[in-house]
mmCIF file of C-alpha atoms in Angstrom:
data_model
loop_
_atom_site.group_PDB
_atom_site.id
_atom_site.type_symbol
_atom_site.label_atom_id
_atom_site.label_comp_id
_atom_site.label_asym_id
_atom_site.label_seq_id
_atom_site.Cartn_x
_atom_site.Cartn_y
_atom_site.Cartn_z
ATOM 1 C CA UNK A 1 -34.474 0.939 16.638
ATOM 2 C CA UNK A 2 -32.003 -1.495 18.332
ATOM 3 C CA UNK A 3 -28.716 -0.119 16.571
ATOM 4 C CA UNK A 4 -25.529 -1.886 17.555
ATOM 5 C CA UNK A 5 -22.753 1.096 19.029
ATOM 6 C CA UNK A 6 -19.289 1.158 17.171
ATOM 7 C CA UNK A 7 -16.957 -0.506 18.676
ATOM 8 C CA UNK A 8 -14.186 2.303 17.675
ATOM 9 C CA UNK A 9 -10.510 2.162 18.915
ATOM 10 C CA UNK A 10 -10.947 -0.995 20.373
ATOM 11 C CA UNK A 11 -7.828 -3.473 19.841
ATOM 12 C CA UNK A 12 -8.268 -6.983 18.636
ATOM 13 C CA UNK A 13 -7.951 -9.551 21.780
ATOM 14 C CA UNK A 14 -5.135 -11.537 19.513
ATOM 15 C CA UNK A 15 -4.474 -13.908 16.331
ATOM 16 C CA UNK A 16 -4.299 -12.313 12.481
ATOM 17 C CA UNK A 17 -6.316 -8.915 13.374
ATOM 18 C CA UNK A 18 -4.370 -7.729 16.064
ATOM 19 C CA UNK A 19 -1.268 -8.439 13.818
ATOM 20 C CA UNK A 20 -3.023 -6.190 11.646
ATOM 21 C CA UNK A 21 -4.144 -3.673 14.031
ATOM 22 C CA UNK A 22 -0.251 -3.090 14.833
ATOM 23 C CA UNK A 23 0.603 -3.051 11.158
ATOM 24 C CA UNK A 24 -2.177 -0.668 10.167
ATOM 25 C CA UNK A 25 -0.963 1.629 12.764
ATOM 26 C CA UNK A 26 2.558 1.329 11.541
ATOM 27 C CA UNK A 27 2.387 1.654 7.958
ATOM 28 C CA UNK A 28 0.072 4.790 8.771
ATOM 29 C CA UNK A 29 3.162 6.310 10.266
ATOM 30 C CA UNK A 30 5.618 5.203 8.095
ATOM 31 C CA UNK A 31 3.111 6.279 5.254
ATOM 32 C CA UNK A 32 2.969 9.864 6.771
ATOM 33 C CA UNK A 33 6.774 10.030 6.888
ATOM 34 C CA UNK A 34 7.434 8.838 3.347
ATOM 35 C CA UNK A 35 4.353 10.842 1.793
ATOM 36 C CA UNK A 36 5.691 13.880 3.712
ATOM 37 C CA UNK A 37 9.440 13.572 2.502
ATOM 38 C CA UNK A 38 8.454 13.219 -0.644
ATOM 39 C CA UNK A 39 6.371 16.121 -0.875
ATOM 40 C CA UNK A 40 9.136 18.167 0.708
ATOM 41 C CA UNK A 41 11.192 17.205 -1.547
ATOM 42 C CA UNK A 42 9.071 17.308 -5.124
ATOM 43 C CA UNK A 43 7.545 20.881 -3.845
ATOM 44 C CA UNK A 44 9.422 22.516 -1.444
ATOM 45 C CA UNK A 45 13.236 21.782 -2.073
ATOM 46 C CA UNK A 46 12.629 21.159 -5.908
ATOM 47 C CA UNK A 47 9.824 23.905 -7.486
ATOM 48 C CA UNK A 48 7.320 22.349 -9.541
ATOM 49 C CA UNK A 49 9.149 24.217 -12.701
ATOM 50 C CA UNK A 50 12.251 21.969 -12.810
ATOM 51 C CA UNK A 51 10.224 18.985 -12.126
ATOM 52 C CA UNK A 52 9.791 17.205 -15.342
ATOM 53 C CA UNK A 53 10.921 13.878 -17.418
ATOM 54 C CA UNK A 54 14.593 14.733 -17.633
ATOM 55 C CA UNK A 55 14.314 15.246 -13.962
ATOM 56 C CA UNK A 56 12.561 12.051 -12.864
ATOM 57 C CA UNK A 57 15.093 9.989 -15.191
ATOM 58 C CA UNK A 58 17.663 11.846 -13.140
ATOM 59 C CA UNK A 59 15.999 10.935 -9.922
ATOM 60 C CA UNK A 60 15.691 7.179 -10.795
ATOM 61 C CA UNK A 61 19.363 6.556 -12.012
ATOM 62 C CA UNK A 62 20.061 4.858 -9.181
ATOM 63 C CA UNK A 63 18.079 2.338 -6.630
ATOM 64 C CA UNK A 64 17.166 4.636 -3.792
ATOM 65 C CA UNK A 65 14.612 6.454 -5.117
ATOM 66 C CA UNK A 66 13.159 3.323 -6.718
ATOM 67 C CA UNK A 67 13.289 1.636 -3.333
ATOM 68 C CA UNK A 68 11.574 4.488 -1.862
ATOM 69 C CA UNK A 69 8.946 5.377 -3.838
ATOM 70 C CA UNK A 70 8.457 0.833 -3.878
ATOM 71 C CA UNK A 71 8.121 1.347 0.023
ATOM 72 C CA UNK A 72 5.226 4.351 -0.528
ATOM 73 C CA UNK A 73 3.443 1.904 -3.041
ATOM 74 C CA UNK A 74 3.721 -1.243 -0.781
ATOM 75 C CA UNK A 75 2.443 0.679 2.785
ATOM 76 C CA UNK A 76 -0.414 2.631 1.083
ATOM 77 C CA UNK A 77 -1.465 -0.815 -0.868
ATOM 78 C CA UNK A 78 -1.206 -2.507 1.930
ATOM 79 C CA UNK A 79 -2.939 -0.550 4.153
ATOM 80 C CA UNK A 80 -6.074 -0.318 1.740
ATOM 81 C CA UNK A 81 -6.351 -4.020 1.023
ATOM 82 C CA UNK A 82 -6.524 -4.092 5.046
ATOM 83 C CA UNK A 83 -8.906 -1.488 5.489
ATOM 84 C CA UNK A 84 -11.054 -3.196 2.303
ATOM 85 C CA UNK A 85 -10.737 -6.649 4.277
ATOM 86 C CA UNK A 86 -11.957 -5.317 7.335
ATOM 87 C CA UNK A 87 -15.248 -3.629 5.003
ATOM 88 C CA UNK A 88 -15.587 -7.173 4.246
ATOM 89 C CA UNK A 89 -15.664 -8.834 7.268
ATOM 90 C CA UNK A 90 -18.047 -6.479 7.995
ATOM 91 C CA UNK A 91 -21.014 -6.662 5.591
ATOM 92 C CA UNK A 92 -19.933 -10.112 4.133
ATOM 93 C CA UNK A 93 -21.422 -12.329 6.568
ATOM 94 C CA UNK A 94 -21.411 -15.782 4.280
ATOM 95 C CA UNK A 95 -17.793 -17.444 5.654
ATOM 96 C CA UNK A 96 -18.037 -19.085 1.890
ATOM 97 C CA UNK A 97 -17.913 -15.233 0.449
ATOM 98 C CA UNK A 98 -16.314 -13.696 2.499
ATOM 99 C CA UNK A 99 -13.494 -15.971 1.541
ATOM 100 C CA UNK A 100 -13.646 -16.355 -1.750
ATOM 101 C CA UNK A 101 -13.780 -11.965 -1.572
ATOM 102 C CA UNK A 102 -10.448 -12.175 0.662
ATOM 103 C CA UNK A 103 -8.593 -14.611 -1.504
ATOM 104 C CA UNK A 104 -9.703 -11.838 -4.774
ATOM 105 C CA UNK A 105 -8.837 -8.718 -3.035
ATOM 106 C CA UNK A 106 -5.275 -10.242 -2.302
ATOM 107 C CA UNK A 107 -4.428 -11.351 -5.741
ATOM 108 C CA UNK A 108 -5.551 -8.606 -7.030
ATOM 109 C CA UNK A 109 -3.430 -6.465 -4.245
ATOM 110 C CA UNK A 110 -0.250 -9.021 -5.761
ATOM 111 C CA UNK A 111 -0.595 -8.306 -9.054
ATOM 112 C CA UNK A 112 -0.699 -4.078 -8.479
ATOM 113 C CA UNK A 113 2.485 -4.543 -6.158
ATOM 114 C CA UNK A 114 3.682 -6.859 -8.990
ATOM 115 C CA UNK A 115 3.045 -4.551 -11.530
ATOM 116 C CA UNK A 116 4.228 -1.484 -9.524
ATOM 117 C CA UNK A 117 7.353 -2.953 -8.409
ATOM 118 C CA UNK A 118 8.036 -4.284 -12.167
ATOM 119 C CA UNK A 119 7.289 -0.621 -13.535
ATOM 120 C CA UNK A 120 9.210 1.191 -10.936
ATOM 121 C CA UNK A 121 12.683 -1.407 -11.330
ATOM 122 C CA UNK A 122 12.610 -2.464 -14.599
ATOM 123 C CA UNK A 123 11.737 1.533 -16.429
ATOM 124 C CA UNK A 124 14.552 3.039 -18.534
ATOM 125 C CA UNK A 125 15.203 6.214 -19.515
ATOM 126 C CA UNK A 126 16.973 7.331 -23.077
ATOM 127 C CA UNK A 127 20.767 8.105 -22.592
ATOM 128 C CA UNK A 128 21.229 12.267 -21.610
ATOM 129 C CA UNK A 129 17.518 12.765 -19.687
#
């Protein structure tokens, strides 16, 4: 059996996937940081017993919250449309396919950050939640 060795941690010599390399790196981080605060906060600061509707109408009066939970929603989308691209590249060997797959998973990827960002900004709660 001739098997071909991973090639793992090894950085892209330059161009698009070393641009993603970096980003896929960074939004990991930033990722762990935002997923962490926000489990902190929903769990540790706030018990699980006051958490409910009045409570995340409360939270999302004003834009911060919004914003951050947007930021969670873009990174982790992000960084699986990445990872998905890089499955591609991988076991779609057709350049034909593998484009026409690339240009699919990123509209689909625009319309969930669409839709996500149009939930999370546009949403209204009833007056006194």
């Amino acid at each position: 059996m001739n098997a071909r060795p991973l090639a793992r941690g090894v950085r892209p010599a330059g161009g698009l996937p070393l641009v993603l390399w970096f980003y896929m790196r960074l939004s990991a981080v930033a990722m762990l940081g935002l997923v962490v605060g926000h489990l902190y906060i929903m769990h540790v600061v706030n018990s699980t017993d006051v958490i409910d509707f009045a409570f995340v109408a409360q939270r999302f009066r004003g834009p911060f919250w919004r914003a951050y939970d947007l930021l969670i929603l873009v990174f982790a989308l992000s960084h699986g449309l990445i990872g998905l691209r890089g499955i591609l590249d991988d076991y779609v060997h057709h350049r034909g396919w593998r484009v026409a797959a690339e240009i699919a998973l990123w509209i689909v990827g625009a319309a969930f950050a669409g839709l996500g960002a149009l939930v999370l900004f546009t949403v209204q709660f009833p007056p006194g939640t």
